[in-house]
PDB file of C-alpha atoms in Angstrom:
ATOM      1  CA  UNK A   1      77.613 137.417 130.569  1.00  0.00           C
ATOM      2  CA  UNK A   2      74.145 135.586 129.784  1.00  0.00           C
ATOM      3  CA  UNK A   3      74.871 132.370 127.865  1.00  0.00           C
ATOM      4  CA  UNK A   4      73.497 132.226 124.373  1.00  0.00           C
ATOM      5  CA  UNK A   5      70.728 129.891 123.815  1.00  0.00           C
ATOM      6  CA  UNK A   6      70.959 129.346 120.057  1.00  0.00           C
ATOM      7  CA  UNK A   7      70.429 125.734 118.773  1.00  0.00           C
ATOM      8  CA  UNK A   8      73.096 124.145 116.786  1.00  0.00           C
ATOM      9  CA  UNK A   9      72.422 123.536 113.029  1.00  0.00           C
ATOM     10  CA  UNK A  10      72.832 120.127 111.489  1.00  0.00           C
ATOM     11  CA  UNK A  11      76.428 121.112 110.352  1.00  0.00           C
ATOM     12  CA  UNK A  12      77.462 122.200 113.703  1.00  0.00           C
ATOM     13  CA  UNK A  13      78.512 118.861 115.135  1.00  0.00           C
ATOM     14  CA  UNK A  14      81.748 118.638 113.429  1.00  0.00           C
ATOM     15  CA  UNK A  15      82.483 122.413 113.803  1.00  0.00           C
ATOM     16  CA  UNK A  16      82.132 121.781 117.731  1.00  0.00           C
ATOM     17  CA  UNK A  17      84.603 118.810 117.655  1.00  0.00           C
ATOM     18  CA  UNK A  18      87.016 121.093 115.716  1.00  0.00           C
ATOM     19  CA  UNK A  19      86.494 123.901 118.166  1.00  0.00           C
ATOM     20  CA  UNK A  20      86.878 121.591 121.151  1.00  0.00           C
ATOM     21  CA  UNK A  21      90.198 120.387 119.813  1.00  0.00           C
ATOM     22  CA  UNK A  22      91.595 123.668 118.975  1.00  0.00           C
ATOM     23  CA  UNK A  23      91.017 124.606 122.513  1.00  0.00           C
ATOM     24  CA  UNK A  24      92.887 121.672 123.882  1.00  0.00           C
ATOM     25  CA  UNK A  25      95.698 122.518 121.560  1.00  0.00           C
ATOM     26  CA  UNK A  26      95.842 126.012 122.743  1.00  0.00           C
ATOM     27  CA  UNK A  27      95.885 124.345 126.172  1.00  0.00           C
ATOM     28  CA  UNK A  28      98.697 122.005 125.711  1.00  0.00           C
ATOM     29  CA  UNK A  29     101.010 124.969 125.220  1.00  0.00           C
ATOM     30  CA  UNK A  30     100.021 126.139 128.666  1.00  0.00           C
ATOM     31  CA  UNK A  31     101.304 125.461 132.273  1.00  0.00           C
ATOM     32  CA  UNK A  32      98.107 123.854 133.364  1.00  0.00           C
ATOM     33  CA  UNK A  33      98.264 121.438 130.431  1.00  0.00           C
ATOM     34  CA  UNK A  34      98.135 118.124 132.342  1.00  0.00           C
ATOM     35  CA  UNK A  35      95.267 119.219 134.584  1.00  0.00           C
ATOM     36  CA  UNK A  36      93.241 120.237 131.577  1.00  0.00           C
ATOM     37  CA  UNK A  37      93.662 117.130 129.860  1.00  0.00           C
ATOM     38  CA  UNK A  38      93.050 114.923 132.625  1.00  0.00           C
ATOM     39  CA  UNK A  39      89.789 116.877 133.369  1.00  0.00           C
ATOM     40  CA  UNK A  40      88.857 116.289 129.521  1.00  0.00           C
ATOM     41  CA  UNK A  41      86.183 117.925 127.853  1.00  0.00           C
ATOM     42  CA  UNK A  42      82.366 117.469 129.090  1.00  0.00           C
ATOM     43  CA  UNK A  43      78.935 118.501 127.739  1.00  0.00           C
ATOM     44  CA  UNK A  44      78.765 121.229 130.202  1.00  0.00           C
ATOM     45  CA  UNK A  45      82.502 122.214 129.479  1.00  0.00           C
ATOM     46  CA  UNK A  46      81.868 122.543 126.015  1.00  0.00           C
ATOM     47  CA  UNK A  47      78.646 124.656 126.606  1.00  0.00           C
ATOM     48  CA  UNK A  48      80.717 126.933 128.755  1.00  0.00           C
ATOM     49  CA  UNK A  49      83.477 127.357 126.240  1.00  0.00           C
ATOM     50  CA  UNK A  50      81.158 127.922 123.150  1.00  0.00           C
ATOM     51  CA  UNK A  51      78.613 129.792 124.986  1.00  0.00           C
ATOM     52  CA  UNK A  52      75.907 127.531 123.459  1.00  0.00           C
ATOM     53  CA  UNK A  53      73.209 125.435 124.991  1.00  0.00           C
ATOM     54  CA  UNK A  54      73.649 122.104 123.462  1.00  0.00           C
ATOM     55  CA  UNK A  55      72.226 119.887 125.751  1.00  0.00           C
ATOM     56  CA  UNK A  56      69.191 118.989 123.719  1.00  0.00           C
ATOM     57  CA  UNK A  57      70.575 118.985 120.340  1.00  0.00           C
ATOM     58  CA  UNK A  58      70.765 115.694 118.513  1.00  0.00           C
ATOM     59  CA  UNK A  59      74.189 116.379 116.578  1.00  0.00           C
ATOM     60  CA  UNK A  60      75.884 116.661 119.808  1.00  0.00           C
ATOM     61  CA  UNK A  61      76.174 113.005 120.771  1.00  0.00           C
ATOM     62  CA  UNK A  62      78.398 111.793 117.877  1.00  0.00           C
ATOM     63  CA  UNK A  63      80.757 115.065 118.430  1.00  0.00           C
ATOM     64  CA  UNK A  64      80.936 114.301 122.294  1.00  0.00           C
ATOM     65  CA  UNK A  65      81.620 110.531 121.247  1.00  0.00           C
ATOM     66  CA  UNK A  66      84.458 111.440 119.243  1.00  0.00           C
ATOM     67  CA  UNK A  67      85.836 113.827 121.835  1.00  0.00           C
ATOM     68  CA  UNK A  68      85.463 111.131 124.452  1.00  0.00           C
ATOM     69  CA  UNK A  69      87.756 108.879 122.193  1.00  0.00           C
ATOM     70  CA  UNK A  70      90.059 111.659 122.029  1.00  0.00           C
ATOM     71  CA  UNK A  71      90.247 112.184 125.674  1.00  0.00           C
ATOM     72  CA  UNK A  72      90.763 108.257 125.876  1.00  0.00           C
ATOM     73  CA  UNK A  73      93.897 108.564 123.657  1.00  0.00           C
ATOM     74  CA  UNK A  74      94.996 111.657 125.481  1.00  0.00           C
ATOM     75  CA  UNK A  75      94.641 110.103 128.913  1.00  0.00           C
ATOM     76  CA  UNK A  76      96.519 106.854 127.601  1.00  0.00           C
ATOM     77  CA  UNK A  77      99.339 109.068 126.298  1.00  0.00           C
ATOM     78  CA  UNK A  78      99.464 110.682 129.923  1.00  0.00           C
ATOM     79  CA  UNK A  79      99.653 107.422 131.883  1.00  0.00           C
ATOM     80  CA  UNK A  80     102.722 106.441 133.464  1.00  0.00           C
ATOM     81  CA  UNK A  81     103.314 102.834 134.149  1.00  0.00           C
ATOM     82  CA  UNK A  82     105.891 103.678 136.560  1.00  0.00           C
ATOM     83  CA  UNK A  83     103.639 106.122 138.754  1.00  0.00           C
ATOM     84  CA  UNK A  84     102.041 104.419 141.742  1.00  0.00           C
ATOM     85  CA  UNK A  85      98.676 105.389 143.526  1.00  0.00           C
ATOM     86  CA  UNK A  86      99.064 106.385 146.927  1.00  0.00           C
ATOM     87  CA  UNK A  87      98.806 103.643 149.526  1.00  0.00           C
ATOM     88  CA  UNK A  88      97.725 104.259 152.995  1.00  0.00           C
ATOM     89  CA  UNK A  89      97.928 102.862 156.551  1.00  0.00           C
ATOM     90  CA  UNK A  90      95.525 100.206 157.523  1.00  0.00           C
ATOM     91  CA  UNK A  91      94.217 102.293 160.252  1.00  0.00           C
ATOM     92  CA  UNK A  92      92.834 104.456 157.443  1.00  0.00           C
ATOM     93  CA  UNK A  93      90.522 101.731 155.881  1.00  0.00           C
ATOM     94  CA  UNK A  94      87.165 102.883 155.530  1.00  0.00           C
ATOM     95  CA  UNK A  95      84.639 100.618 157.746  1.00  0.00           C
ATOM     96  CA  UNK A  96      82.561  99.353 156.471  1.00  0.00           C
ATOM     97  CA  UNK A  97      83.539  99.547 152.805  1.00  0.00           C
ATOM     98  CA  UNK A  98      80.459 100.623 150.847  1.00  0.00           C
ATOM     99  CA  UNK A  99      78.810  98.271 148.428  1.00  0.00           C
ATOM    100  CA  UNK A 100      78.384  99.576 144.962  1.00  0.00           C
ATOM    101  CA  UNK A 101      76.822  98.216 141.760  1.00  0.00           C
ATOM    102  CA  UNK A 102      74.118  98.971 139.246  1.00  0.00           C
ATOM    103  CA  UNK A 103      71.857  96.485 141.566  1.00  0.00           C
ATOM    104  CA  UNK A 104      70.967  95.971 145.142  1.00  0.00           C
ATOM    105  CA  UNK A 105      73.505  94.026 147.349  1.00  0.00           C
ATOM    106  CA  UNK A 106      71.319  91.125 147.996  1.00  0.00           C
ATOM    107  CA  UNK A 107      71.119  90.584 144.097  1.00  0.00           C
ATOM    108  CA  UNK A 108      74.929  90.038 144.022  1.00  0.00           C
ATOM    109  CA  UNK A 109      75.641  86.781 142.147  1.00  0.00           C
ATOM    110  CA  UNK A 110      76.023  83.752 144.357  1.00  0.00           C
ATOM    111  CA  UNK A 111      78.999  81.558 143.131  1.00  0.00           C
ATOM    112  CA  UNK A 112      80.200  78.289 144.168  1.00  0.00           C
ATOM    113  CA  UNK A 113      83.708  78.508 144.451  1.00  0.00           C
ATOM    114  CA  UNK A 114      84.444  74.633 144.108  1.00  0.00           C
ATOM    115  CA  UNK A 115      82.846  74.715 140.609  1.00  0.00           C
ATOM    116  CA  UNK A 116      84.379  78.077 139.502  1.00  0.00           C
ATOM    117  CA  UNK A 117      86.623  78.311 136.408  1.00  0.00           C
ATOM    118  CA  UNK A 118      87.873  81.422 135.083  1.00  0.00           C
ATOM    119  CA  UNK A 119      88.163  81.243 131.346  1.00  0.00           C
ATOM    120  CA  UNK A 120      90.689  82.840 129.289  1.00  0.00           C
ATOM    121  CA  UNK A 121      90.207  83.652 125.510  1.00  0.00           C
ATOM    122  CA  UNK A 122      91.851  85.720 122.581  1.00  0.00           C
ATOM    123  CA  UNK A 123      95.249  86.359 122.074  1.00  0.00           C
ATOM    124  CA  UNK A 124      96.863  83.861 124.479  1.00  0.00           C
ATOM    125  CA  UNK A 125      98.951  80.791 124.269  1.00  0.00           C
ATOM    126  CA  UNK A 126      97.107  78.676 127.099  1.00  0.00           C
ATOM    127  CA  UNK A 127      93.303  78.719 127.203  1.00  0.00           C
ATOM    128  CA  UNK A 128      93.065  76.226 129.962  1.00  0.00           C
ATOM    129  CA  UNK A 129      90.594  77.522 132.496  1.00  0.00           C
ATOM    130  CA  UNK A 130      91.885  78.415 136.003  1.00  0.00           C
ATOM    131  CA  UNK A 131      90.417  76.975 139.315  1.00  0.00           C
ATOM    132  CA  UNK A 132      90.473  79.058 142.551  1.00  0.00           C
ATOM    133  CA  UNK A 133      93.072  76.596 143.852  1.00  0.00           C
ATOM    134  CA  UNK A 134      95.417  77.443 140.929  1.00  0.00           C
ATOM    135  CA  UNK A 135      94.953  81.007 141.533  1.00  0.00           C
ATOM    136  CA  UNK A 136      95.468  80.668 145.128  1.00  0.00           C
ATOM    137  CA  UNK A 137      98.620  78.880 144.674  1.00  0.00           C
ATOM    138  CA  UNK A 138     100.132  81.933 142.759  1.00  0.00           C
ATOM    139  CA  UNK A 139     102.122  84.631 144.709  1.00  0.00           C
ATOM    140  CA  UNK A 140     100.142  87.274 146.109  1.00  0.00           C
ATOM    141  CA  UNK A 141     100.461  90.896 147.102  1.00  0.00           C
ATOM    142  CA  UNK A 142      98.404  93.132 149.103  1.00  0.00           C
ATOM    143  CA  UNK A 143      97.634  96.916 148.810  1.00  0.00           C
ATOM    144  CA  UNK A 144      95.778  99.396 150.895  1.00  0.00           C
ATOM    145  CA  UNK A 145      94.301 101.896 148.214  1.00  0.00           C
ATOM    146  CA  UNK A 146      91.801 104.442 147.557  1.00  0.00           C
ATOM    147  CA  UNK A 147      88.496 103.473 145.429  1.00  0.00           C
ATOM    148  CA  UNK A 148      87.285 106.304 143.740  1.00  0.00           C
ATOM    149  CA  UNK A 149      83.768 106.228 142.501  1.00  0.00           C
ATOM    150  CA  UNK A 150      82.639 108.591 139.479  1.00  0.00           C
ATOM    151  CA  UNK A 151      79.650 109.445 141.663  1.00  0.00           C
ATOM    152  CA  UNK A 152      81.987 111.626 143.789  1.00  0.00           C
ATOM    153  CA  UNK A 153      82.694 109.663 146.862  1.00  0.00           C
ATOM    154  CA  UNK A 154      85.820 107.520 147.854  1.00  0.00           C
ATOM    155  CA  UNK A 155      86.669 104.790 150.396  1.00  0.00           C
ATOM    156  CA  UNK A 156      90.021 103.024 151.225  1.00  0.00           C
ATOM    157  CA  UNK A 157      90.402  99.235 151.415  1.00  0.00           C
ATOM    158  CA  UNK A 158      92.847  96.604 151.684  1.00  0.00           C
ATOM    159  CA  UNK A 159      92.877  94.105 148.754  1.00  0.00           C
ATOM    160  CA  UNK A 160      94.967  91.008 148.337  1.00  0.00           C
ATOM    161  CA  UNK A 161      95.671  88.805 145.273  1.00  0.00           C
ATOM    162  CA  UNK A 162      97.755  87.852 142.015  1.00  0.00           C
ATOM    163  CA  UNK A 163      99.819  90.560 140.200  1.00  0.00           C
ATOM    164  CA  UNK A 164      97.725  90.919 136.904  1.00  0.00           C
ATOM    165  CA  UNK A 165     101.041  91.213 134.780  1.00  0.00           C
ATOM    166  CA  UNK A 166     102.075  87.855 136.522  1.00  0.00           C
ATOM    167  CA  UNK A 167      98.902  86.063 135.486  1.00  0.00           C
ATOM    168  CA  UNK A 168      98.860  87.486 131.914  1.00  0.00           C
ATOM    169  CA  UNK A 169     102.549  86.031 131.622  1.00  0.00           C
ATOM    170  CA  UNK A 170     101.297  82.812 132.983  1.00  0.00           C
ATOM    171  CA  UNK A 171      98.743  82.318 130.442  1.00  0.00           C
ATOM    172  CA  UNK A 172     100.818  83.540 127.582  1.00  0.00           C
ATOM    173  CA  UNK A 173      99.122  86.778 126.705  1.00  0.00           C
ATOM    174  CA  UNK A 174     100.196  88.873 123.795  1.00  0.00           C
ATOM    175  CA  UNK A 175     101.397  91.606 125.897  1.00  0.00           C
ATOM    176  CA  UNK A 176     101.633  93.697 122.765  1.00  0.00           C
ATOM    177  CA  UNK A 177      97.710  93.676 122.400  1.00  0.00           C
ATOM    178  CA  UNK A 178      96.004  96.674 123.029  1.00  0.00           C
ATOM    179  CA  UNK A 179      93.001  95.643 125.244  1.00  0.00           C
ATOM    180  CA  UNK A 180      91.882  93.118 127.935  1.00  0.00           C
ATOM    181  CA  UNK A 181      88.341  92.532 128.463  1.00  0.00           C
ATOM    182  CA  UNK A 182      86.219  91.080 131.261  1.00  0.00           C
ATOM    183  CA  UNK A 183      83.067  89.297 131.200  1.00  0.00           C
ATOM    184  CA  UNK A 184      81.268  88.864 134.709  1.00  0.00           C
ATOM    185  CA  UNK A 185      78.640  86.677 136.553  1.00  0.00           C
ATOM    186  CA  UNK A 186      76.593  89.850 137.093  1.00  0.00           C
ATOM    187  CA  UNK A 187      76.185  90.637 133.493  1.00  0.00           C
ATOM    188  CA  UNK A 188      78.650  93.477 133.900  1.00  0.00           C
ATOM    189  CA  UNK A 189      81.651  93.860 131.189  1.00  0.00           C
ATOM    190  CA  UNK A 190      84.316  96.349 130.904  1.00  0.00           C
ATOM    191  CA  UNK A 191      87.724  96.290 129.274  1.00  0.00           C
ATOM    192  CA  UNK A 192      91.063  98.381 129.948  1.00  0.00           C
ATOM    193  CA  UNK A 193      94.335  98.975 127.956  1.00  0.00           C
ATOM    194  CA  UNK A 194      97.190  96.820 128.150  1.00  0.00           C
ATOM    195  CA  UNK A 195      99.518  99.331 129.988  1.00  0.00           C
ATOM    196  CA  UNK A 196      97.131  99.604 132.748  1.00  0.00           C
ATOM    197  CA  UNK A 197      96.715  95.676 133.024  1.00  0.00           C
ATOM    198  CA  UNK A 198     100.583  95.499 133.277  1.00  0.00           C
ATOM    199  CA  UNK A 199     100.854  98.038 136.029  1.00  0.00           C
ATOM    200  CA  UNK A 200     102.207  96.704 139.333  1.00  0.00           C
ATOM    201  CA  UNK A 201      99.170  97.801 141.351  1.00  0.00           C
ATOM    202  CA  UNK A 202      96.754  96.154 138.930  1.00  0.00           C
ATOM    203  CA  UNK A 203      95.699  92.745 140.656  1.00  0.00           C
ATOM    204  CA  UNK A 204      93.241  89.945 140.349  1.00  0.00           C
ATOM    205  CA  UNK A 205      91.770  90.461 143.891  1.00  0.00           C
ATOM    206  CA  UNK A 206      90.981  87.225 145.757  1.00  0.00           C
ATOM    207  CA  UNK A 207      90.776  88.861 149.386  1.00  0.00           C
ATOM    208  CA  UNK A 208      89.585  91.720 151.194  1.00  0.00           C
ATOM    209  CA  UNK A 209      91.137  92.992 154.639  1.00  0.00           C
ATOM    210  CA  UNK A 210      92.868  89.675 154.955  1.00  0.00           C
ATOM    211  CA  UNK A 211      89.846  87.330 154.349  1.00  0.00           C
ATOM    212  CA  UNK A 212      88.329  85.596 151.507  1.00  0.00           C
ATOM    213  CA  UNK A 213      86.691  88.048 149.106  1.00  0.00           C
ATOM    214  CA  UNK A 214      83.168  88.649 150.122  1.00  0.00           C
ATOM    215  CA  UNK A 215      80.435  88.069 147.668  1.00  0.00           C
ATOM    216  CA  UNK A 216      79.497  91.645 148.014  1.00  0.00           C
ATOM    217  CA  UNK A 217      82.825  92.787 146.728  1.00  0.00           C
ATOM    218  CA  UNK A 218      83.004  90.532 143.859  1.00  0.00           C
ATOM    219  CA  UNK A 219      83.592  86.821 145.020  1.00  0.00           C
ATOM    220  CA  UNK A 220      85.629  84.938 143.793  1.00  0.00           C
ATOM    221  CA  UNK A 221      87.419  87.778 142.144  1.00  0.00           C
ATOM    222  CA  UNK A 222      87.614  91.238 141.090  1.00  0.00           C
ATOM    223  CA  UNK A 223      90.190  93.234 139.198  1.00  0.00           C
ATOM    224  CA  UNK A 224      91.317  96.058 141.449  1.00  0.00           C
ATOM    225  CA  UNK A 225      93.127  98.718 139.726  1.00  0.00           C
ATOM    226  CA  UNK A 226      93.779 102.028 142.047  1.00  0.00           C
ATOM    227  CA  UNK A 227      94.749 104.030 138.702  1.00  0.00           C
ATOM    228  CA  UNK A 228      91.165 103.715 137.608  1.00  0.00           C
ATOM    229  CA  UNK A 229      87.820 104.915 138.672  1.00  0.00           C
ATOM    230  CA  UNK A 230      85.361 102.461 140.294  1.00  0.00           C
ATOM    231  CA  UNK A 231      83.275 101.518 137.255  1.00  0.00           C
ATOM    232  CA  UNK A 232      86.449 100.337 135.506  1.00  0.00           C
ATOM    233  CA  UNK A 233      87.106  97.547 138.323  1.00  0.00           C
ATOM    234  CA  UNK A 234      84.900  94.391 137.621  1.00  0.00           C
ATOM    235  CA  UNK A 235      83.693  91.907 140.167  1.00  0.00           C
ATOM    236  CA  UNK A 236      82.583  88.296 139.722  1.00  0.00           C
ATOM    237  CA  UNK A 237      84.854  87.940 136.979  1.00  0.00           C
ATOM    238  CA  UNK A 238      84.086  84.833 134.583  1.00  0.00           C
ATOM    239  CA  UNK A 239      86.059  85.474 131.333  1.00  0.00           C
ATOM    240  CA  UNK A 240      89.386  87.379 130.555  1.00  0.00           C
ATOM    241  CA  UNK A 241      90.081  87.960 126.705  1.00  0.00           C
ATOM    242  CA  UNK A 242      93.187  89.640 125.337  1.00  0.00           C
ATOM    243  CA  UNK A 243      92.140  91.353 122.142  1.00  0.00           C
ATOM    244  CA  UNK A 244      92.910  94.035 119.493  1.00  0.00           C
ATOM    245  CA  UNK A 245      89.145  94.751 119.057  1.00  0.00           C
ATOM    246  CA  UNK A 246      87.758  97.547 121.013  1.00  0.00           C
ATOM    247  CA  UNK A 247      85.552  95.755 123.555  1.00  0.00           C
ATOM    248  CA  UNK A 248      83.783  98.771 125.340  1.00  0.00           C
ATOM    249  CA  UNK A 249      82.108  98.220 128.521  1.00  0.00           C
ATOM    250  CA  UNK A 250      78.749  98.229 130.452  1.00  0.00           C
ATOM    251  CA  UNK A 251      78.687 102.000 131.287  1.00  0.00           C
ATOM    252  CA  UNK A 252      81.338 103.025 128.712  1.00  0.00           C
ATOM    253  CA  UNK A 253      78.782 102.147 125.925  1.00  0.00           C
ATOM    254  CA  UNK A 254      76.257 104.203 127.601  1.00  0.00           C
ATOM    255  CA  UNK A 255      78.611 107.380 127.425  1.00  0.00           C
ATOM    256  CA  UNK A 256      81.331 106.943 130.338  1.00  0.00           C
ATOM    257  CA  UNK A 257      84.833 107.641 129.543  1.00  0.00           C
ATOM    258  CA  UNK A 258      86.398 104.402 128.400  1.00  0.00           C
ATOM    259  CA  UNK A 259      89.787 105.222 129.731  1.00  0.00           C
ATOM    260  CA  UNK A 260      88.590 106.080 133.054  1.00  0.00           C
ATOM    261  CA  UNK A 261      91.872 107.245 134.845  1.00  0.00           C
ATOM    262  CA  UNK A 262      91.428 108.273 138.578  1.00  0.00           C
TER     263      UNK A 262
END
């Protein structure tokens, strides 16, 4: 069947949203519920479902933003804090592990570890900055997990560091808060939900493959979450804030899904 090419009128944005939500509700009753919800609705998906060419319509942006936030809530509902991402043998590590950022590798920030201080802010009891020595003195774990990029590639790496839940407890973070946000030395920023922050595989990574975390992978630390897509894993972290205010993110503010589950 040939796709219709009818432009949407000014009042069709809300109608599109209602139609998308109606389709979601129908799928909830089906056996493919979880697969459908995890995939979410996209511009192309809505065009296919509604039979309209909506890519150039100015009313679509707001509707899609609302759908994206709806998908965030659904993904949060589906998230299981007890479910672990797959782990792999060290023989399966991707070598070399690829560099990935919105800038070239040689533009990665150079940070002096002796002067480095990790700042904490927001809903915490202790706002004292942390040195690398203090962070390295905490109990560490390691994991060999898969990094999944939204661009379609993946790679397996070995990360070591502090369980993020233990760090949050050490700073007296309000574990009932909704969000944890990150500000980074490379001008990147992002945020995650508290359930993911407390997941046992979420770590403040200080090493890669048994060695100090290289500059290209986020020195002096990155947040490593195998339950999230790659863009949700910030590098070169400078500030961690616990908040109930929605913080957004570098790519999320440009239209990427906020929850970003893998």
